[in-house]
Amino acid sequence: SVVRWAAAAPLMARGAGRKILIAHRGASAYAPENTLPAYRLAIEQGADFVEQDLQITRDGVLVCLHDVTLERTTDVARVFPDRARTESAGGTTIRRWPVVDFTLEEIQRLDAGSWFDERFRGTRIPSWQQAIDAIRGKAGLYPELKAPELYERHGFRMEELVWETLRRNRLHEPGADPKTPVILQSFSAEALKRMRALGCRLPMTMLVRRGEQRRWLTPEGLREIRSFATGIGPDKSLVREDPGVVARAHELGLTVTPYTFRSADPDGFPGVRAEMEHYLYELGVDALFTDNPDQFPRRA
Ligand code: G3P
Ligand code: CA
């Protein structure tokens, strides 16, 4: 298992047992998620890694956005009112603007800041390349391959776009840029396996949502994950319900990185700092995703 831990570097690279802070969509409690201001603030607040959620534009460019559609975090409904797709749900009609219907140039006309706070009006959705340029040398990158199966239906291979981008930036090998470690993550085992098939040797975290614990967090499931990934990223409630999963994963050399810790919902703890303390130092997780990097409880 010592060898596996070594393979899981750079999580361990800055000292054995050092807890790792991942800024979830940037410092997203304080700035609009997945924008350069949120990424820059995360770095100022001491993040080891900055997370980006990845989507694909109509012209095949990776951009940073959590949702597969644009309406929650931009003014797309005002700028492109006629470009909605309608969906029926529970007797009501919903209008949605999928990322994949818009080119990068169109997407970068949108305001991705003022929904969060008027101070951020004019903030744009960054391409992944723009995010890399802003973060590189200052923190690690922790990209999530979102909805690869959806993009496949539109003729895009998200894994190939991620791999090409990593290669172009010379970030595709473990340790390629010691100041910019890279860890990949996805809820899709297939996506991570495809990255391996492309030759990617970077650390990878298999995300596990509620409802999937019987598939992935059993001893058999964890052994299967170990065949293609270096760690698990479970919903934090799964760790709280079943704290033994930390030891089971560690036994196999897998890192444990739960999501998501946020001041907006500290889940019964007095605050998000106390909640993070509990998971890091009592339950023994290695790292976590938080909207509040400034509240991360460092020890030594
Ligand atoms: O990627 C870890 C965590 O961010 C997963 O949830 O929905 O915020 O991407 P989500
Ligand atoms: Ca994510």
mmCIF file of C-alpha atoms and ligand atoms in Angstrom:
data_model
loop_
_atom_site.group_PDB
_atom_site.id
_atom_site.type_symbol
_atom_site.label_atom_id
_atom_site.label_comp_id
_atom_site.label_asym_id
_atom_site.label_seq_id
_atom_site.Cartn_x
_atom_site.Cartn_y
_atom_site.Cartn_z
ATOM 1 C CA SER A 1 0.000 0.000 0.000
ATOM 2 C CA VAL A 2 3.010 2.284 0.443
ATOM 3 C CA VAL A 3 3.549 2.003 -3.290
ATOM 4 C CA ARG A 4 -0.070 2.931 -3.966
ATOM 5 C CA TRP A 5 0.246 6.010 -1.790
ATOM 6 C CA ALA A 6 3.314 7.012 -3.755
ATOM 7 C CA ALA A 7 1.345 6.528 -6.947
ATOM 8 C CA ALA A 8 -1.396 8.744 -5.552
ATOM 9 C CA ALA A 9 1.027 11.660 -5.315
ATOM 10 C CA PRO A 10 0.723 14.642 -5.702
ATOM 11 C CA LEU A 11 -1.953 14.408 -3.005
ATOM 12 C CA MET A 12 0.844 13.306 -0.708
ATOM 13 C CA ALA A 13 3.621 15.319 -2.311
ATOM 14 C CA ARG A 14 3.765 18.104 0.241
ATOM 15 C CA GLY A 15 4.271 15.823 3.214
ATOM 16 C CA ALA A 16 2.758 12.575 4.389
ATOM 17 C CA GLY A 17 -0.546 13.098 6.120
ATOM 18 C CA ARG A 18 -0.858 16.731 5.097
ATOM 19 C CA LYS A 19 -4.527 17.447 4.539
ATOM 20 C CA ILE A 20 -5.406 18.783 1.117
ATOM 21 C CA LEU A 21 -7.706 21.738 0.451
ATOM 22 C CA ILE A 22 -9.643 21.750 -2.820
ATOM 23 C CA ALA A 23 -11.582 24.911 -3.611
ATOM 24 C CA HIS A 24 -14.957 23.741 -4.930
ATOM 25 C CA ARG A 25 -15.664 25.627 -8.201
ATOM 26 C CA GLY A 26 -13.122 28.127 -6.763
ATOM 27 C CA ALA A 27 -13.883 30.075 -3.581
ATOM 28 C CA SER A 28 -17.530 29.746 -4.551
ATOM 29 C CA ALA A 29 -18.995 30.994 -1.264
ATOM 30 C CA TYR A 30 -17.513 34.417 -2.010
ATOM 31 C CA ALA A 31 -17.374 34.802 -5.791
ATOM 32 C CA PRO A 32 -19.368 33.362 -8.704
ATOM 33 C CA GLU A 33 -18.579 29.661 -9.075
ATOM 34 C CA ASN A 34 -16.275 28.499 -11.872
ATOM 35 C CA THR A 35 -15.089 31.995 -12.831
ATOM 36 C CA LEU A 36 -11.598 33.500 -12.753
ATOM 37 C CA PRO A 37 -12.429 35.741 -9.742
ATOM 38 C CA ALA A 38 -13.486 32.620 -7.782
ATOM 39 C CA TYR A 39 -10.331 30.771 -8.845
ATOM 40 C CA ARG A 40 -8.061 33.699 -7.960
ATOM 41 C CA LEU A 41 -9.687 34.124 -4.558
ATOM 42 C CA ALA A 42 -9.280 30.388 -3.885
ATOM 43 C CA ILE A 43 -5.541 30.763 -4.475
ATOM 44 C CA GLU A 44 -5.382 33.818 -2.180
ATOM 45 C CA GLN A 45 -7.177 31.770 0.475
ATOM 46 C CA GLY A 46 -4.540 29.030 0.290
ATOM 47 C CA ALA A 47 -6.162 26.330 -1.827
ATOM 48 C CA ASP A 48 -3.881 23.413 -2.742
ATOM 49 C CA PHE A 49 -6.103 22.633 -5.741
ATOM 50 C CA VAL A 50 -8.767 24.591 -7.605
ATOM 51 C CA GLU A 51 -11.669 22.545 -8.953
ATOM 52 C CA GLN A 52 -13.171 23.152 -12.387
ATOM 53 C CA ASP A 53 -16.334 21.474 -13.711
ATOM 54 C CA LEU A 54 -15.983 20.969 -17.473
ATOM 55 C CA GLN A 55 -18.587 21.253 -20.270
ATOM 56 C CA ILE A 56 -18.198 21.422 -24.068
ATOM 57 C CA THR A 57 -19.334 24.225 -26.408
ATOM 58 C CA ARG A 58 -20.935 23.781 -29.830
ATOM 59 C CA ASP A 59 -17.526 24.374 -31.417
ATOM 60 C CA GLY A 60 -15.850 21.747 -29.256
ATOM 61 C CA VAL A 61 -14.142 23.895 -26.620
ATOM 62 C CA LEU A 62 -13.894 22.859 -22.965
ATOM 63 C CA VAL A 63 -15.377 25.524 -20.680
ATOM 64 C CA CYS A 64 -15.756 25.762 -16.909
ATOM 65 C CA LEU A 65 -19.373 25.463 -15.774
ATOM 66 C CA HIS A 66 -21.148 23.168 -13.338
ATOM 67 C CA ASP A 67 -24.492 22.799 -15.101
ATOM 68 C CA VAL A 68 -25.000 21.366 -18.591
ATOM 69 C CA THR A 69 -27.196 24.427 -19.261
ATOM 70 C CA LEU A 70 -26.515 28.142 -18.988
ATOM 71 C CA GLU A 71 -29.600 29.680 -17.370
ATOM 72 C CA ARG A 72 -28.851 29.291 -13.644
ATOM 73 C CA THR A 73 -25.597 31.225 -13.631
ATOM 74 C CA THR A 74 -25.791 33.550 -16.652
ATOM 75 C CA ASP A 75 -28.098 36.045 -18.386
ATOM 76 C CA VAL A 76 -28.562 33.721 -21.391
ATOM 77 C CA ALA A 77 -32.376 34.058 -21.205
ATOM 78 C CA ARG A 78 -32.010 37.798 -21.835
ATOM 79 C CA VAL A 79 -29.235 37.627 -24.458
ATOM 80 C CA PHE A 80 -30.529 34.631 -26.450
ATOM 81 C CA PRO A 81 -34.290 34.461 -25.670
ATOM 82 C CA ASP A 82 -35.059 32.556 -28.876
ATOM 83 C CA ARG A 83 -32.454 29.843 -28.436
ATOM 84 C CA ALA A 84 -34.114 27.910 -25.581
ATOM 85 C CA ARG A 85 -35.082 24.273 -25.736
ATOM 86 C CA THR A 86 -38.314 23.462 -23.985
ATOM 87 C CA GLU A 87 -38.818 20.513 -21.703
ATOM 88 C CA SER A 88 -41.999 19.324 -20.032
ATOM 89 C CA ALA A 89 -41.729 18.327 -16.404
ATOM 90 C CA GLY A 90 -44.654 17.621 -14.087
ATOM 91 C CA GLY A 91 -47.154 19.483 -16.232
ATOM 92 C CA THR A 92 -45.017 22.616 -16.584
ATOM 93 C CA THR A 93 -42.793 23.675 -19.439
ATOM 94 C CA ILE A 94 -39.204 24.592 -18.617
ATOM 95 C CA ARG A 95 -36.898 26.528 -20.930
ATOM 96 C CA ARG A 96 -33.237 25.486 -20.985
ATOM 97 C CA TRP A 97 -30.166 26.720 -22.829
ATOM 98 C CA PRO A 98 -27.644 23.832 -23.181
ATOM 99 C CA VAL A 99 -23.955 24.777 -23.289
ATOM 100 C CA VAL A 100 -23.532 22.525 -26.320
ATOM 101 C CA ASP A 101 -25.937 24.711 -28.379
ATOM 102 C CA PHE A 102 -23.623 27.759 -28.158
ATOM 103 C CA THR A 103 -20.178 28.573 -29.515
ATOM 104 C CA LEU A 104 -17.414 29.781 -27.227
ATOM 105 C CA GLU A 105 -17.755 33.263 -28.709
ATOM 106 C CA GLU A 106 -21.491 33.323 -27.915
ATOM 107 C CA ILE A 107 -20.965 31.944 -24.414
ATOM 108 C CA GLN A 108 -18.354 34.559 -23.647
ATOM 109 C CA ARG A 109 -20.889 37.311 -24.396
ATOM 110 C CA LEU A 110 -22.828 36.205 -21.316
ATOM 111 C CA ASP A 111 -22.606 37.741 -17.866
ATOM 112 C CA ALA A 112 -21.722 34.944 -15.417
ATOM 113 C CA GLY A 113 -21.254 37.209 -12.392
ATOM 114 C CA SER A 114 -24.254 39.381 -11.613
ATOM 115 C CA TRP A 115 -26.539 36.444 -10.664
ATOM 116 C CA PHE A 116 -24.194 36.015 -7.696
ATOM 117 C CA ASP A 117 -23.575 39.669 -6.839
ATOM 118 C CA GLU A 118 -23.816 42.919 -8.780
ATOM 119 C CA ARG A 119 -20.110 43.523 -7.977
ATOM 120 C CA PHE A 120 -19.227 40.723 -10.398
ATOM 121 C CA ARG A 121 -21.243 42.013 -13.375
ATOM 122 C CA GLY A 122 -19.352 41.382 -16.609
ATOM 123 C CA THR A 123 -17.525 38.279 -15.360
ATOM 124 C CA ARG A 124 -17.266 35.702 -18.159
ATOM 125 C CA ILE A 125 -17.394 31.917 -18.304
ATOM 126 C CA PRO A 126 -13.752 30.904 -18.774
ATOM 127 C CA SER A 127 -12.525 28.325 -21.231
ATOM 128 C CA TRP A 128 -10.581 25.602 -19.464
ATOM 129 C CA GLN A 129 -7.441 26.991 -21.086
ATOM 130 C CA GLN A 130 -8.092 30.390 -19.532
ATOM 131 C CA ALA A 131 -8.577 28.698 -16.157
ATOM 132 C CA ILE A 132 -5.311 26.784 -16.556
ATOM 133 C CA ASP A 133 -3.477 30.013 -17.427
ATOM 134 C CA ALA A 134 -4.900 31.726 -14.315
ATOM 135 C CA ILE A 135 -4.139 28.879 -11.896
ATOM 136 C CA ARG A 136 -0.938 27.356 -13.244
ATOM 137 C CA GLY A 137 2.089 27.795 -10.982
ATOM 138 C CA LYS A 138 -0.087 28.907 -8.068
ATOM 139 C CA ALA A 139 -2.175 25.811 -7.244
ATOM 140 C CA GLY A 140 -3.084 22.413 -8.595
ATOM 141 C CA LEU A 141 -5.868 21.675 -11.083
ATOM 142 C CA TYR A 142 -8.721 19.337 -10.220
ATOM 143 C CA PRO A 143 -10.929 19.121 -13.344
ATOM 144 C CA GLU A 144 -14.169 17.142 -13.335
ATOM 145 C CA LEU A 145 -15.332 15.449 -16.540
ATOM 146 C CA LYS A 146 -19.044 16.313 -16.368
ATOM 147 C CA ALA A 147 -21.638 14.415 -18.410
ATOM 148 C CA PRO A 148 -19.272 12.802 -20.946
ATOM 149 C CA GLU A 149 -22.121 10.572 -22.171
ATOM 150 C CA LEU A 150 -24.256 13.621 -23.047
ATOM 151 C CA TYR A 151 -21.437 15.137 -25.122
ATOM 152 C CA GLU A 152 -20.798 11.825 -26.826
ATOM 153 C CA ARG A 153 -24.355 12.035 -28.221
ATOM 154 C CA HIS A 154 -23.300 15.343 -29.781
ATOM 155 C CA GLY A 155 -20.212 13.779 -31.351
ATOM 156 C CA PHE A 156 -17.637 14.932 -28.800
ATOM 157 C CA ARG A 157 -15.223 12.794 -26.819
ATOM 158 C CA MET A 158 -14.676 14.765 -23.626
ATOM 159 C CA GLU A 159 -11.805 12.499 -22.588
ATOM 160 C CA GLU A 160 -9.906 13.237 -25.803
ATOM 161 C CA LEU A 161 -10.404 16.994 -25.404
ATOM 162 C CA VAL A 162 -9.155 16.844 -21.806
ATOM 163 C CA TRP A 163 -6.172 14.716 -22.799
ATOM 164 C CA GLU A 164 -5.258 17.006 -25.746
ATOM 165 C CA THR A 165 -5.451 20.050 -23.484
ATOM 166 C CA LEU A 166 -3.274 18.444 -20.816
ATOM 167 C CA ARG A 167 -0.695 17.425 -23.429
ATOM 168 C CA ARG A 168 -0.672 20.849 -25.083
ATOM 169 C CA ASN A 169 0.007 22.398 -21.680
ATOM 170 C CA ARG A 170 2.626 19.778 -20.797
ATOM 171 C CA LEU A 171 0.641 18.820 -17.706
ATOM 172 C CA HIS A 172 -0.186 15.279 -18.766
ATOM 173 C CA GLU A 173 2.476 13.387 -16.816
ATOM 174 C CA PRO A 174 2.576 13.074 -13.012
ATOM 175 C CA GLY A 175 5.057 15.630 -11.679
ATOM 176 C CA ALA A 176 5.335 17.454 -15.038
ATOM 177 C CA ASP A 177 4.965 20.816 -13.275
ATOM 178 C CA PRO A 178 5.625 20.439 -9.537
ATOM 179 C CA LYS A 179 3.816 23.715 -8.867
ATOM 180 C CA THR A 180 0.730 22.544 -10.756
ATOM 181 C CA PRO A 181 -0.228 18.983 -9.828
ATOM 182 C CA VAL A 182 -3.276 17.628 -11.671
ATOM 183 C CA ILE A 183 -5.903 15.198 -10.385
ATOM 184 C CA LEU A 184 -8.840 14.152 -12.582
ATOM 185 C CA GLN A 185 -12.314 13.341 -11.252
ATOM 186 C CA SER A 186 -15.625 12.081 -12.599
ATOM 187 C CA PHE A 187 -18.856 10.370 -11.569
ATOM 188 C CA SER A 188 -18.342 8.311 -14.731
ATOM 189 C CA ALA A 189 -16.104 5.259 -14.290
ATOM 190 C CA GLU A 190 -16.115 4.942 -18.074
ATOM 191 C CA ALA A 191 -14.638 8.430 -18.455
ATOM 192 C CA LEU A 192 -11.767 7.641 -16.085
ATOM 193 C CA LYS A 193 -11.145 4.286 -17.788
ATOM 194 C CA ARG A 194 -11.042 6.029 -21.155
ATOM 195 C CA MET A 195 -8.493 8.503 -19.819
ATOM 196 C CA ARG A 196 -6.356 5.515 -18.756
ATOM 197 C CA ALA A 197 -6.832 3.955 -22.205
ATOM 198 C CA LEU A 198 -5.501 7.174 -23.762
ATOM 199 C CA GLY A 199 -2.317 6.684 -21.702
ATOM 200 C CA CYS A 200 -3.084 9.061 -18.830
ATOM 201 C CA ARG A 201 -1.135 8.178 -15.657
ATOM 202 C CA LEU A 202 -2.369 11.096 -13.550
ATOM 203 C CA PRO A 203 -4.111 10.479 -10.207
ATOM 204 C CA MET A 204 -7.885 10.044 -10.562
ATOM 205 C CA THR A 205 -10.740 10.329 -8.089
ATOM 206 C CA MET A 206 -13.903 8.309 -8.655
ATOM 207 C CA LEU A 207 -16.851 10.388 -7.405
ATOM 208 C CA VAL A 208 -19.605 8.448 -5.631
ATOM 209 C CA ARG A 209 -23.046 9.977 -5.139
ATOM 210 C CA ARG A 210 -25.795 8.858 -2.759
ATOM 211 C CA GLY A 211 -27.475 5.738 -4.096
ATOM 212 C CA GLU A 212 -24.238 4.381 -5.575
ATOM 213 C CA GLN A 213 -22.592 3.310 -2.315
ATOM 214 C CA ARG A 214 -23.560 -0.363 -2.684
ATOM 215 C CA ARG A 215 -22.008 -0.382 -6.124
ATOM 216 C CA TRP A 216 -18.732 1.339 -5.219
ATOM 217 C CA LEU A 217 -18.005 1.551 -1.468
ATOM 218 C CA THR A 218 -18.048 -2.161 -0.638
ATOM 219 C CA PRO A 219 -14.681 -3.982 -0.466
ATOM 220 C CA GLU A 220 -15.381 -5.373 -3.967
ATOM 221 C CA GLY A 221 -16.408 -1.980 -5.349
ATOM 222 C CA LEU A 222 -13.310 -0.323 -3.911
ATOM 223 C CA ARG A 223 -11.090 -3.012 -5.400
ATOM 224 C CA GLU A 224 -12.666 -2.367 -8.774
ATOM 225 C CA ILE A 225 -12.085 1.385 -8.409
ATOM 226 C CA ARG A 226 -8.434 0.673 -7.620
ATOM 227 C CA SER A 227 -8.039 -0.869 -11.074
ATOM 228 C CA PHE A 228 -8.489 2.532 -12.750
ATOM 229 C CA ALA A 229 -8.452 5.303 -10.079
ATOM 230 C CA THR A 230 -6.278 6.361 -7.135
ATOM 231 C CA GLY A 231 -9.012 7.608 -4.817
ATOM 232 C CA ILE A 232 -12.686 7.964 -4.024
ATOM 233 C CA GLY A 233 -14.703 11.182 -3.787
ATOM 234 C CA PRO A 234 -17.871 10.249 -1.908
ATOM 235 C CA ASP A 235 -20.783 12.461 -0.926
ATOM 236 C CA LYS A 236 -19.800 13.430 2.639
ATOM 237 C CA SER A 237 -23.002 11.909 4.078
ATOM 238 C CA LEU A 238 -21.809 8.477 2.932
ATOM 239 C CA VAL A 239 -18.657 8.869 5.056
ATOM 240 C CA ARG A 240 -20.628 10.061 8.058
ATOM 241 C CA GLU A 241 -22.995 7.079 7.827
ATOM 242 C CA ASP A 242 -20.219 4.585 7.221
ATOM 243 C CA PRO A 243 -16.957 5.948 8.695
ATOM 244 C CA GLY A 244 -15.306 2.551 8.131
ATOM 245 C CA VAL A 245 -15.123 3.360 4.429
ATOM 246 C CA VAL A 246 -12.068 5.533 5.143
ATOM 247 C CA ALA A 247 -10.079 2.576 6.514
ATOM 248 C CA ARG A 248 -11.357 0.248 3.779
ATOM 249 C CA ALA A 249 -10.198 2.684 1.109
ATOM 250 C CA HIS A 250 -6.842 3.375 2.810
ATOM 251 C CA GLU A 251 -6.214 -0.332 3.139
ATOM 252 C CA LEU A 252 -6.289 -0.499 -0.646
ATOM 253 C CA GLY A 253 -4.139 2.616 -1.035
ATOM 254 C CA LEU A 254 -7.057 4.774 -2.192
ATOM 255 C CA THR A 255 -7.311 8.392 -1.047
ATOM 256 C CA VAL A 256 -10.626 9.688 0.378
ATOM 257 C CA THR A 257 -11.884 13.137 -0.674
ATOM 258 C CA PRO A 258 -15.520 13.852 0.274
ATOM 259 C CA TYR A 259 -17.675 16.666 -1.131
ATOM 260 C CA THR A 260 -19.005 19.361 -0.450
ATOM 261 C CA PHE A 261 -18.323 21.480 2.651
ATOM 262 C CA ARG A 262 -20.076 24.844 2.635
ATOM 263 C CA SER A 263 -20.856 27.571 5.148
ATOM 264 C CA ALA A 264 -24.313 27.792 3.573
ATOM 265 C CA ASP A 265 -25.109 24.313 4.965
ATOM 266 C CA PRO A 266 -22.810 22.999 7.721
ATOM 267 C CA ASP A 267 -25.058 19.968 8.171
ATOM 268 C CA GLY A 268 -25.766 20.256 11.894
ATOM 269 C CA PHE A 269 -22.259 21.369 12.927
ATOM 270 C CA PRO A 270 -21.783 24.814 14.552
ATOM 271 C CA GLY A 271 -20.055 25.940 11.362
ATOM 272 C CA VAL A 272 -18.249 24.676 8.284
ATOM 273 C CA ARG A 273 -14.834 24.848 9.997
ATOM 274 C CA ALA A 274 -16.014 22.484 12.769
ATOM 275 C CA GLU A 275 -17.547 20.211 10.153
ATOM 276 C CA MET A 276 -14.286 20.031 8.173
ATOM 277 C CA GLU A 277 -12.309 19.416 11.423
ATOM 278 C CA HIS A 278 -14.493 16.405 12.155
ATOM 279 C CA TYR A 279 -14.032 14.799 8.753
ATOM 280 C CA LEU A 280 -10.306 15.535 8.473
ATOM 281 C CA TYR A 281 -9.084 14.775 11.997
ATOM 282 C CA GLU A 282 -11.681 12.393 13.466
ATOM 283 C CA LEU A 283 -12.892 10.457 10.442
ATOM 284 C CA GLY A 284 -9.443 10.687 8.807
ATOM 285 C CA VAL A 285 -10.217 11.784 5.239
ATOM 286 C CA ASP A 286 -7.225 12.989 3.207
ATOM 287 C CA ALA A 287 -8.726 15.970 1.444
ATOM 288 C CA LEU A 288 -12.048 17.672 0.817
ATOM 289 C CA PHE A 289 -13.932 19.951 -1.546
ATOM 290 C CA THR A 290 -15.117 23.198 0.053
ATOM 291 C CA ASP A 291 -16.800 26.437 -1.048
ATOM 292 C CA ASN A 292 -14.968 28.130 1.878
ATOM 293 C CA PRO A 293 -11.207 27.698 1.508
ATOM 294 C CA ASP A 294 -10.610 30.375 4.160
ATOM 295 C CA GLN A 295 -12.319 28.144 6.767
ATOM 296 C CA PHE A 296 -10.104 25.102 6.123
ATOM 297 C CA PRO A 297 -8.722 23.961 9.503
ATOM 298 C CA ARG A 298 -4.976 23.641 8.977
ATOM 299 C CA ARG A 299 -2.922 21.874 11.633
ATOM 300 C CA ALA A 300 0.852 22.304 11.393
HETATM 301 O O1 G3P B 1 -16.627 17.176 -7.868
HETATM 302 C C1 G3P B 1 -16.896 17.041 -6.508
HETATM 303 C C2 G3P B 1 -18.205 17.682 -6.305
HETATM 304 O O2 G3P B 1 -18.079 18.962 -6.872
HETATM 305 C C3 G3P B 1 -19.283 16.897 -7.014
HETATM 306 O O3 G3P B 1 -20.461 17.579 -7.020
HETATM 307 O O4 G3P B 1 -22.217 18.555 -8.355
HETATM 308 O O5 G3P B 1 -20.644 20.030 -7.126
HETATM 309 O O6 G3P B 1 -19.887 18.802 -9.130
HETATM 310 P P1 G3P B 1 -20.807 18.794 -7.957
HETATM 311 CA CA CA B 2 -17.564 19.107 -9.245
#
